[in-house]
XYZ file of C-alpha atoms in Angstrom:
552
model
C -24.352 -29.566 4.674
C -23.568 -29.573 1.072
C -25.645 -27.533 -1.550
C -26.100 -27.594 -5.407
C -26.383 -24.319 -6.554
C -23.822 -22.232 -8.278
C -23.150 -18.370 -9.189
C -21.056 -16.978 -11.472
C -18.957 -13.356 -12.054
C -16.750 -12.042 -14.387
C -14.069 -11.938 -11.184
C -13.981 -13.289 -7.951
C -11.923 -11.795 -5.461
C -11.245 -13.578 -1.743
C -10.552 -10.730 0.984
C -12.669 -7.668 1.583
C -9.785 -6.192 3.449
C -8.348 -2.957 1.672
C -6.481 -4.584 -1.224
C -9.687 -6.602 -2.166
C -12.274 -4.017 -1.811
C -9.820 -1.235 -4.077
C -9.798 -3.890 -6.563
C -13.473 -4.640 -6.475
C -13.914 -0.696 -6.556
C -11.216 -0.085 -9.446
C -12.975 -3.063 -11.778
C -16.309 -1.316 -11.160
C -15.510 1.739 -12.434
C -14.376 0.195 -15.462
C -17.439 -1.615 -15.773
C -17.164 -5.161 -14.519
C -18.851 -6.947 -12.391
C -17.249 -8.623 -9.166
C -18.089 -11.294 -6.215
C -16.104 -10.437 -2.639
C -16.579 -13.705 -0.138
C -15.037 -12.516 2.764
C -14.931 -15.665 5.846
C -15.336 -12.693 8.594
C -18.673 -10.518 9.271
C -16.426 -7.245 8.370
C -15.848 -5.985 11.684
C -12.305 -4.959 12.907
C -11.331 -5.374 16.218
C -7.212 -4.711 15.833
C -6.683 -2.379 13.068
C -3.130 -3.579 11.301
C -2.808 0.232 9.342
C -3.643 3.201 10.105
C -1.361 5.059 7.541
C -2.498 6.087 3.804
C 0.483 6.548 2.026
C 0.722 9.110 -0.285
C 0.540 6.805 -3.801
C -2.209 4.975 -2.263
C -4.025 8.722 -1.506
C -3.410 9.221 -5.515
C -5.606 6.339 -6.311
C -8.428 7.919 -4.259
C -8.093 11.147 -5.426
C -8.806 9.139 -8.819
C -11.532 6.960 -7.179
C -13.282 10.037 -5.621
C -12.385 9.284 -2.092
C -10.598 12.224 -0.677
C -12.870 13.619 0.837
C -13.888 10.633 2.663
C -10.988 10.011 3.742
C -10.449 13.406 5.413
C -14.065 12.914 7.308
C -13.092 9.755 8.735
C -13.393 9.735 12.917
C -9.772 10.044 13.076
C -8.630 13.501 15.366
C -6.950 15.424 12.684
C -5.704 18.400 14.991
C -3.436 15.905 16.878
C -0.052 16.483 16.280
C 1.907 13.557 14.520
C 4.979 13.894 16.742
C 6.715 10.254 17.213
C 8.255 10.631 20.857
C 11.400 8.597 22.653
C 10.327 8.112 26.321
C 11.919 6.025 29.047
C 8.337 6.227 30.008
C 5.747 8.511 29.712
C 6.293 9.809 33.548
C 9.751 9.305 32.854
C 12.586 11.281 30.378
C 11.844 12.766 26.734
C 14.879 10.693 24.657
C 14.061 12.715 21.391
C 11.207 13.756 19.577
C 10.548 13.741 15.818
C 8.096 16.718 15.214
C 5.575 15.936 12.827
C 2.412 18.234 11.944
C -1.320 17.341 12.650
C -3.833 16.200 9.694
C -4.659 20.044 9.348
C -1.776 21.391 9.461
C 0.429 19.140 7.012
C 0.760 19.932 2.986
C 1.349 18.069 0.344
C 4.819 17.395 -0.805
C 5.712 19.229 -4.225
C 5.457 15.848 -6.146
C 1.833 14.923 -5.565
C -1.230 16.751 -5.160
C -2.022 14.683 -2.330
C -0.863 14.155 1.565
C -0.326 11.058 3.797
C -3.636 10.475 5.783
C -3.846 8.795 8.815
C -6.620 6.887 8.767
C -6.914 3.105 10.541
C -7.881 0.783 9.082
C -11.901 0.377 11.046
C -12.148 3.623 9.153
C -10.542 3.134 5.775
C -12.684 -0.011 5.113
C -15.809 1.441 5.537
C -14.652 3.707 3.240
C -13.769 1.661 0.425
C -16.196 -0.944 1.226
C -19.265 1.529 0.947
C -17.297 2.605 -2.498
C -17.202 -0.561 -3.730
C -20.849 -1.354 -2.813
C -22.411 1.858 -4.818
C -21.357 0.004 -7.742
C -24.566 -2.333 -9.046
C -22.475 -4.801 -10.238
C -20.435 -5.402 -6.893
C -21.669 -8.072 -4.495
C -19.932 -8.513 -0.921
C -20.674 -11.235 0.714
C -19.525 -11.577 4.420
C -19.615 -14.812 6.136
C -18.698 -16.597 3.112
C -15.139 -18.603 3.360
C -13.433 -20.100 0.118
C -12.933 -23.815 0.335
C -11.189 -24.744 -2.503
C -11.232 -23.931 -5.947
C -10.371 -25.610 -9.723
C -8.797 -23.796 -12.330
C -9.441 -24.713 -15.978
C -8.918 -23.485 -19.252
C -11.561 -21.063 -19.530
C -12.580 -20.641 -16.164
C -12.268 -21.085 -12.082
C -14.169 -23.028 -9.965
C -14.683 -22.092 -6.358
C -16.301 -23.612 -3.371
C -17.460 -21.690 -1.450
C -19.212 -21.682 2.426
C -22.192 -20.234 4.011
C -20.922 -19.703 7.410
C -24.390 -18.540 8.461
C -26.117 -21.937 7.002
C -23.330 -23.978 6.849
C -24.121 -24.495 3.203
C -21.748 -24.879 0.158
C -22.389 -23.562 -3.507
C -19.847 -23.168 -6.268
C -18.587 -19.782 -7.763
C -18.301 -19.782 -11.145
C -15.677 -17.199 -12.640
C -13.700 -16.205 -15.619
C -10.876 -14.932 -12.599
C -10.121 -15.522 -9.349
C -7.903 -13.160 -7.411
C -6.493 -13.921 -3.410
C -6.668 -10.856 -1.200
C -7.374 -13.184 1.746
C -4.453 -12.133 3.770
C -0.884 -13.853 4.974
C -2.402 -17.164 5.890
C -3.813 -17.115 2.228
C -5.534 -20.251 0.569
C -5.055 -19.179 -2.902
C -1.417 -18.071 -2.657
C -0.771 -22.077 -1.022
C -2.313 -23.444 -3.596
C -0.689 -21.146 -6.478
C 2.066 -19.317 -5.229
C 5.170 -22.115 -4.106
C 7.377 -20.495 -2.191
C 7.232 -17.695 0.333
C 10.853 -16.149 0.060
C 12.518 -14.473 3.053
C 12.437 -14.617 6.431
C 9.686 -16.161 8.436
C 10.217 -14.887 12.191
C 11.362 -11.406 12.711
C 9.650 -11.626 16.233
C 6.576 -12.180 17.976
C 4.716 -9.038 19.034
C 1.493 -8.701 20.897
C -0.496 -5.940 20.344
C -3.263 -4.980 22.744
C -6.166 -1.651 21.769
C -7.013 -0.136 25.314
C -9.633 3.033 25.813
C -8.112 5.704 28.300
C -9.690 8.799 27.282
C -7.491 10.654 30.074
C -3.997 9.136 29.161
C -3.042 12.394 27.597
C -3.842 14.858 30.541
C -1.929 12.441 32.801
C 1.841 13.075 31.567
C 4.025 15.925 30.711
C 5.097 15.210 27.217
C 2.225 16.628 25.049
C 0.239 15.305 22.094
C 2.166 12.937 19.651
C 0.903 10.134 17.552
C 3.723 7.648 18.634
C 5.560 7.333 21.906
C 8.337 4.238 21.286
C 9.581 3.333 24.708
C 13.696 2.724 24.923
C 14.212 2.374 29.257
C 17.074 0.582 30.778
C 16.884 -2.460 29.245
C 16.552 -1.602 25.796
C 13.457 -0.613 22.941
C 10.719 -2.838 23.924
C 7.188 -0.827 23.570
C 5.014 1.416 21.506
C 2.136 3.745 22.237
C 0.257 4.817 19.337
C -2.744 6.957 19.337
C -5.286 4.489 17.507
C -7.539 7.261 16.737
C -6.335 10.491 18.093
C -8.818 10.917 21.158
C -9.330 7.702 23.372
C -8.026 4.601 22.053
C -4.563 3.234 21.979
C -2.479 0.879 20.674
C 0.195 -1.014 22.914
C 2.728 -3.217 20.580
C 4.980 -5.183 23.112
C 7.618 -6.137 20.201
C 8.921 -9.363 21.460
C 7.127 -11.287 23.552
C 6.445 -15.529 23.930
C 4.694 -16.714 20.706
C 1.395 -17.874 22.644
C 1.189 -13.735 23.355
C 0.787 -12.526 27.290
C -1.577 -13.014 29.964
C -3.800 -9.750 30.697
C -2.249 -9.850 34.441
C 1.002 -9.265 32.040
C -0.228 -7.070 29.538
C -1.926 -4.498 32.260
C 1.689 -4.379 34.056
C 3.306 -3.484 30.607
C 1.075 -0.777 30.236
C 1.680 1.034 33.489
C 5.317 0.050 32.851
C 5.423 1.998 29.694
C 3.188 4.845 31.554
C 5.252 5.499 34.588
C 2.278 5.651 36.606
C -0.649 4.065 37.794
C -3.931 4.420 35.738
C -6.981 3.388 34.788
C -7.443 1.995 31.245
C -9.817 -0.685 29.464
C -8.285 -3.443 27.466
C -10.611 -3.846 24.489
C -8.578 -6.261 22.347
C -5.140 -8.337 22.436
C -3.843 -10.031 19.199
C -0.402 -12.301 19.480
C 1.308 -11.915 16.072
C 4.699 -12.866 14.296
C 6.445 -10.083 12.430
C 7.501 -12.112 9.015
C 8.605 -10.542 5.569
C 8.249 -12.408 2.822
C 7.400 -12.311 -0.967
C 6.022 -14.980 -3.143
C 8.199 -16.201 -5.848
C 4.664 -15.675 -8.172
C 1.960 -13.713 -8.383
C -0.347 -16.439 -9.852
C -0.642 -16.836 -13.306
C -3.411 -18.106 -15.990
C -6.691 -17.196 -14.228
C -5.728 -17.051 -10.517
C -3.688 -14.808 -9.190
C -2.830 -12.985 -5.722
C -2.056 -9.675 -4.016
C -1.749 -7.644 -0.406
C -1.021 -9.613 2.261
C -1.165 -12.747 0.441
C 1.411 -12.038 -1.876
C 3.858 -10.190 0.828
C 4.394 -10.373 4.589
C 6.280 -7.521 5.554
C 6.668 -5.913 9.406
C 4.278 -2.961 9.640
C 7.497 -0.583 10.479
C 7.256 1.917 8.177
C 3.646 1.388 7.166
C 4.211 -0.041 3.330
C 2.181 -3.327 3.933
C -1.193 -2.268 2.789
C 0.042 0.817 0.619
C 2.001 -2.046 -1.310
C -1.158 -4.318 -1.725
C -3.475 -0.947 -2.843
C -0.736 -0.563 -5.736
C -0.947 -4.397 -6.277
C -4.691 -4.217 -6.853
C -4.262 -0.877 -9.345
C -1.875 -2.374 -11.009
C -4.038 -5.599 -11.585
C -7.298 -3.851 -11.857
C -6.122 -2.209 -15.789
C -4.855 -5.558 -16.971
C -7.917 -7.609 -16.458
C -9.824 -5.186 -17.543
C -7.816 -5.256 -20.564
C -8.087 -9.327 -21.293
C -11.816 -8.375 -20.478
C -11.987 -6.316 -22.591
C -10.501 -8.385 -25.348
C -7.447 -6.280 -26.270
C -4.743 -7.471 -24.109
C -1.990 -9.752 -25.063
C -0.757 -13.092 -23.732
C 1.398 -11.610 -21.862
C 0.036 -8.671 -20.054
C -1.153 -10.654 -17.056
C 2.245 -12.628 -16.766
C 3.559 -8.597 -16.434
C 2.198 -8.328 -13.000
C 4.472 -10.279 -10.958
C 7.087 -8.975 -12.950
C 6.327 -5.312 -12.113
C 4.797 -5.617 -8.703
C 7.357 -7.971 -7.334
C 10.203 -6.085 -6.787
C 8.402 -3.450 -4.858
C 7.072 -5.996 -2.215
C 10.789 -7.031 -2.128
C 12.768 -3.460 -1.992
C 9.513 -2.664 0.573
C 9.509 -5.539 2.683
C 13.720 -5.002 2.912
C 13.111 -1.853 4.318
C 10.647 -2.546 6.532
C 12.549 -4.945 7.983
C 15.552 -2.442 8.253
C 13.197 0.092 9.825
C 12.362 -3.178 12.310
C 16.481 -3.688 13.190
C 16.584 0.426 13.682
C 13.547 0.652 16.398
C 15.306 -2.066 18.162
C 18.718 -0.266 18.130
C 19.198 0.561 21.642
C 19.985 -1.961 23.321
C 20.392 -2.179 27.361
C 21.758 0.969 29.234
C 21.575 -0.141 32.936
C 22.308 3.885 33.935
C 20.056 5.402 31.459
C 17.430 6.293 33.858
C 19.950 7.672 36.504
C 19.554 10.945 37.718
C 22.968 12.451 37.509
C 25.240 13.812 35.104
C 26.492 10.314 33.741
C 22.760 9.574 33.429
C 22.111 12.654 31.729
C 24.916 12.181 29.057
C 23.809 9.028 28.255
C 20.344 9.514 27.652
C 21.835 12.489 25.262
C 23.847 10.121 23.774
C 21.167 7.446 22.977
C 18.453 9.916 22.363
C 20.835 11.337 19.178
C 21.649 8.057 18.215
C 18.051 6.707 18.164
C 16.279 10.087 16.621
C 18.928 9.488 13.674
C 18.366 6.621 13.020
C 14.457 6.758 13.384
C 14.327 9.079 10.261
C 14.573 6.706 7.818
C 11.269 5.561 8.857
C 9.528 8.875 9.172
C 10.533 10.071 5.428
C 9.660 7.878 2.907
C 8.495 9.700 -0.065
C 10.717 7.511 -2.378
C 9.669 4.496 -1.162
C 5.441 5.377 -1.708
C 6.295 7.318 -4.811
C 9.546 6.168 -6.326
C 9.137 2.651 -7.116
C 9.675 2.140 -10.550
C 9.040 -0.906 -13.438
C 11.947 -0.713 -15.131
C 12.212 -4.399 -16.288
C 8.731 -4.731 -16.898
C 7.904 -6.439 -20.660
C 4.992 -4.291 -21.184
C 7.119 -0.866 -20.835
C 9.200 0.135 -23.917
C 12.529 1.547 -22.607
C 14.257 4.438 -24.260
C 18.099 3.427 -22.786
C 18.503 6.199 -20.588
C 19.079 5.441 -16.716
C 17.121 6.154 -14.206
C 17.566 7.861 -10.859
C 18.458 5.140 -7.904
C 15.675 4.113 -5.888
C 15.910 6.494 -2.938
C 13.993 5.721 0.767
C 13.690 9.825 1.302
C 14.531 11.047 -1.807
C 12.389 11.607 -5.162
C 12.642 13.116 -7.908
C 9.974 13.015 -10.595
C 10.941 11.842 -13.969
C 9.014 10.812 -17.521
C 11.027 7.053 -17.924
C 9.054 4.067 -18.844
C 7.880 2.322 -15.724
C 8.266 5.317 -13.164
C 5.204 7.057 -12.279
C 4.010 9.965 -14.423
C 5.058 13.001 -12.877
C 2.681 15.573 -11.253
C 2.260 19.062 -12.365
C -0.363 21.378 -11.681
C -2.240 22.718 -15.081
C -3.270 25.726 -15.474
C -7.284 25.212 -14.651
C -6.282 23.155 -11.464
C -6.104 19.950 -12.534
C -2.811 17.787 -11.410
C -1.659 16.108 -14.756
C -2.582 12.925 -12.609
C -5.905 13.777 -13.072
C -5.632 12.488 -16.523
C -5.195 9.636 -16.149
C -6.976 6.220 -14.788
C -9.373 5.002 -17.587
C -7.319 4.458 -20.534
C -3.591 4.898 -21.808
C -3.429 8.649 -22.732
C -0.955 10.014 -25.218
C 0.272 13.752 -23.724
C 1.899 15.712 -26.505
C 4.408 18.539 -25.434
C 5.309 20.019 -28.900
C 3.164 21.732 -31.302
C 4.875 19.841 -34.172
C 5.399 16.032 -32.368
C 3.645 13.685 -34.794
C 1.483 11.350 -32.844
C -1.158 10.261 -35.104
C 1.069 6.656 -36.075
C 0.866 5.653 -32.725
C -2.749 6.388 -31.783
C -3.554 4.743 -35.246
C -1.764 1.505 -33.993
C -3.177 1.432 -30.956
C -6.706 1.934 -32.031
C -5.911 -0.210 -34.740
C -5.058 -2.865 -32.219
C -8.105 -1.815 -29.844
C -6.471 -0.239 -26.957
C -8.473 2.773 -25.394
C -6.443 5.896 -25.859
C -6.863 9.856 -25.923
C -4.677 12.151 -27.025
C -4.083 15.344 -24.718
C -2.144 18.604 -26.065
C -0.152 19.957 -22.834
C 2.104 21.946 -25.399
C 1.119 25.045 -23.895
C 1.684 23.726 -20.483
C 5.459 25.411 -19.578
C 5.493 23.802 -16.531
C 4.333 20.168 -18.255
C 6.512 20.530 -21.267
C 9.247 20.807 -18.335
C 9.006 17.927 -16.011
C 8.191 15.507 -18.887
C 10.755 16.945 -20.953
C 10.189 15.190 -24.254
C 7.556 15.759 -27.132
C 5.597 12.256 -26.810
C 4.515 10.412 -23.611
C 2.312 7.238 -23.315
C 0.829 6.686 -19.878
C -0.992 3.684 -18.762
C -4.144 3.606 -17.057
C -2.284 3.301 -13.686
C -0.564 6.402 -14.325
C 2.725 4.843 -14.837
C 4.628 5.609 -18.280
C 4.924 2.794 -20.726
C 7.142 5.157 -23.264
C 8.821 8.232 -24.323
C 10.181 9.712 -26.901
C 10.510 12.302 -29.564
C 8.590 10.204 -32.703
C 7.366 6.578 -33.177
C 9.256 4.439 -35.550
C 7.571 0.986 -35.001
C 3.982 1.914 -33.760
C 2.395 -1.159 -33.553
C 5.049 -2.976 -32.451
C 4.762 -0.352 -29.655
C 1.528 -1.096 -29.357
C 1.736 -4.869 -28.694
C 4.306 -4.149 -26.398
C 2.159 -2.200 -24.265
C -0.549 -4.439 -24.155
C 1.314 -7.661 -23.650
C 0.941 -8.935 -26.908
C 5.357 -8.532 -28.046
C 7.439 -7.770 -24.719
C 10.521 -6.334 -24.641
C 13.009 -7.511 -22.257
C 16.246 -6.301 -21.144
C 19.529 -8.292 -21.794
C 21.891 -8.333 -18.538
C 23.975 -5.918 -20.820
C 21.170 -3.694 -20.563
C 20.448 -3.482 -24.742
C 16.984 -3.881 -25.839
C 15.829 -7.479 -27.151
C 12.365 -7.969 -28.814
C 10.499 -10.665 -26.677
C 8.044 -11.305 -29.582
């Protein structure tokens, strides 16, 4: 049935999985109004994360969501250990210890932690966020059909699943959040790039409230199985106290039959037990990036933008910095005081992380799968015992590249972006483990903490803010351009901030409204062509020789 009625919003967003709803949220608290259609009723039966990265912890820290996070359901005295079994009756391979919720710290560079909190609980969480705002409107049930773009607007049909009823959407922009099997991203996007099969993995979420009392190894978040014919299982604690997630990593495309999947999971115990199957999802591990990130009034991010293999746990922490990184632009054409070309920015910046993330993921992918078959590991004599040293060393080393990845959540940087203005220097290499904080344009602005408590990323989130770290730095010409050409901006005097004055280490720093640094420098000699820069009205560019060529 076909209906005549229309609505329209300042932006539509498809998805209210995480990336959608942070957007939604982030445009709200800059005052806009948004439409979610979501084709699903909400609920989530497999939950595809269950880490919150440390970046993506910034962002709600900003939002106000800490503290929800931290309340979630999710049993934050279990320890995090990730545990190399032959089975869980059978020999301890190696053991990465990791610290529970409660007992882990931040790292030095953020005043925020990881989280561990799935993804049944980190919706709610950003979907009851998103919904405080008066202007935000969910609406579940409701599947995009197709949609028009035009010059001045989008055009989306859109159906009632519940009365099987069409209506257009009516909206300024329209942004795809609607997950790997995207419609927007098909119809805007060309090309996925990469690879389209890693495997196929079925996943299956079983209640055994018991499982933990019934083996000798102790509490640990993951257990990755490696027996005598190779890596083929995990066993993740879904939410810490009774329900668990089985990933058989390569398995028949069509998935497995229950007879199967029950005999896997008494495989991968050892033993005999009893255990309730509550869901089984067949899956293909893919990673792949599309060559665009949309462009005039239609664009794309998460899961439609990138595919990427959930080793590692960047997927979703790479779509939250997708939507932040969107959220400030279209605010800014909103807002009337962007440039031409500070949407086009977006794919430019956001790209390469999906990329450099999705790589590694799939590296992380090709190191869990590492052992291959060792017919005498399980062998109870002295050859057995040496090998299962051997492989256990082997395995545990390479395994830590996936459990410490502070430069991959924190150290991604836009250094080729047009709307940052480069001062020549080079930056640090892109490190999985390692980061080290640093004031360039395009990296994130470092964290200190101030004096009264406040993290310097406190200050930032609505506007660009100018910090000043000398008494005598002169940065009235550039707040005069900007204001002049309409950007939001505040100036904030850390000069008597030691610790500040250190890490930025320069008298003048301009820092977007996603907290990343758009430039440094000791004084402004071409303000407002600084200023279009920064808003994506006169883009720099970088020459292959790596000079700096005006884009204007």
């Amino acid at each position: 049935m076909t209906g005549s009625s229309s609505a329209c919003a300042p932006v539509l967003i498809v998805g209210a999985g995480p990336v959608g709803l942070a957007l939604a949220g982030d445009l709200a608290t800059r005052g806009h109004a948004v439409t979610i259609v979501e084709r699903s009723d909400g609920t989530i039966v497999q939950p595809r994360m269950d880490l919150v990265g440390v970046r993506t912890m910034e962002f709600c820290r900003r939002w106000g969501l800490v503290k929800n996070v931290e309340a979630s359901a999710y049993n934050r005295a279990l320890a995090q250990d990730n545990v190399y079994v032959t089975s869980l009756a059978g020999y301890e391979l190696g053991r990465e210890r990791m610290p529970s919720m409660n007992g882990s710290r931040p790292p030095a560079q953020s005043p925020q932690k990881r989280e561990r909190c799935p993804q049944d609980m980190f919706d709610p969480i950003l979907r009851d966020w998103a919904r405080s705002f008066a202007g935000v409107n969910v609406r579940y049930e409701h599947q995009l059909q197709s949609f028009v773009q035009h010059a001045d607007r989008v055009v989306a049909r859109v159906l009632d699943r519940t009365t099987e009823t069409t209506f257009a959407i009516e909206a300024p922009y329209l942004i795809g959040c609607d997950g790997a099997s995207s419609i927007v991203a098909k119809e805007i996007a060309g090309n996925m790039a990469g690879t389209p099969v890693l495997s196929n993995t079925t996943n299956i979420i079983f209640r055994a409230p018991q499982l933990q009392s019934l083996h000798d190894k102790g509490e640990a978040y993951r257990f990755i199985i490696v027996d005598p014919s190779g890596m083929w299982a995990t066993i993740v604690a879904i939410n810490g106290f009774d329900r668990w997630r089985m990933s058989i990593v390569q398995t028949p495309p069509e998935g497995l039959t229950r007879e199967q999947i029950a005999a896997a999971i008494r495989r991968a115990a050892g033993f005999d037990f009893d255990f309730e199957i509550l869901s089984v999802t067949a899956w293909t591990r893919r990673e792949l990036v599309a060559e665009s990130y949309g462009s005039g009034r239609v664009y794309i991010a998460g899961d439609a933008a990138h595919v990427m293999s959930p080793t590692g746990g960047f997927g979703m922490n790479t779509g939250i910095g997708d939507a932040v990184d969107l959220g400030w632009k279209l605010d800014a054409v909103l807002n009337g005081w962007a440039g031409p070309a500070l949407l086009d920015s977006y794919t430019v910046e956001r790209r390469p992380v999906a990329v450099f993330n999705a790589r590694e993921s799939s590296a992380n992918l090709a190191r869990m799968l590492s052992p291959g078959p060792n017919p005498g590991l399980c062998d109870d004599d002295a050859a057995g015992a040496a090998l299962r040293t051997k492989v256990g060393a082997e395995f545990s080393a390479a395994m830590r590249h996936e459990w410490f990845t502070l430069g991959v959540h924190l150290g991604y940087r836009y250094d080729d972006s047009p709307v940052c203005w480069p001062d020549g220097t080079a930056g640090a290499p892109h490190e999985v483990a390692r980061y080290d904080q640093e004031s360039r344009a395009g990296a994130r602005a470092p964290h200190v903490w101030l004096r009264d408590g406040r993290s310097t990323l406190d200050l930032f989130g609505v506007g660009f803010v100018l910090l000043q770290f000398t008494p005598d730095a002169q940065p009235e010409p550039l707040l005069a351009a900007l204001r002049e050409r309409d950007v939001p901006v505040q100036l904030i005097d850390l000069s008597g901030e030691a610790a500040a004055v250190e890490a930025y280490a320069v008298p003048l720093v301009l820092v977007r409204p996603d907290g990343h640094v758009a430039w440094r420098g000791a004084t402004v000699h071409e303000a407002l062509e600084l200023a279009d820069c920064v808003r994506g009205a006169a883009p720099y560019a970088w020459r292959a020789a790596g000079e700096l060529t005006h884009a204007g």
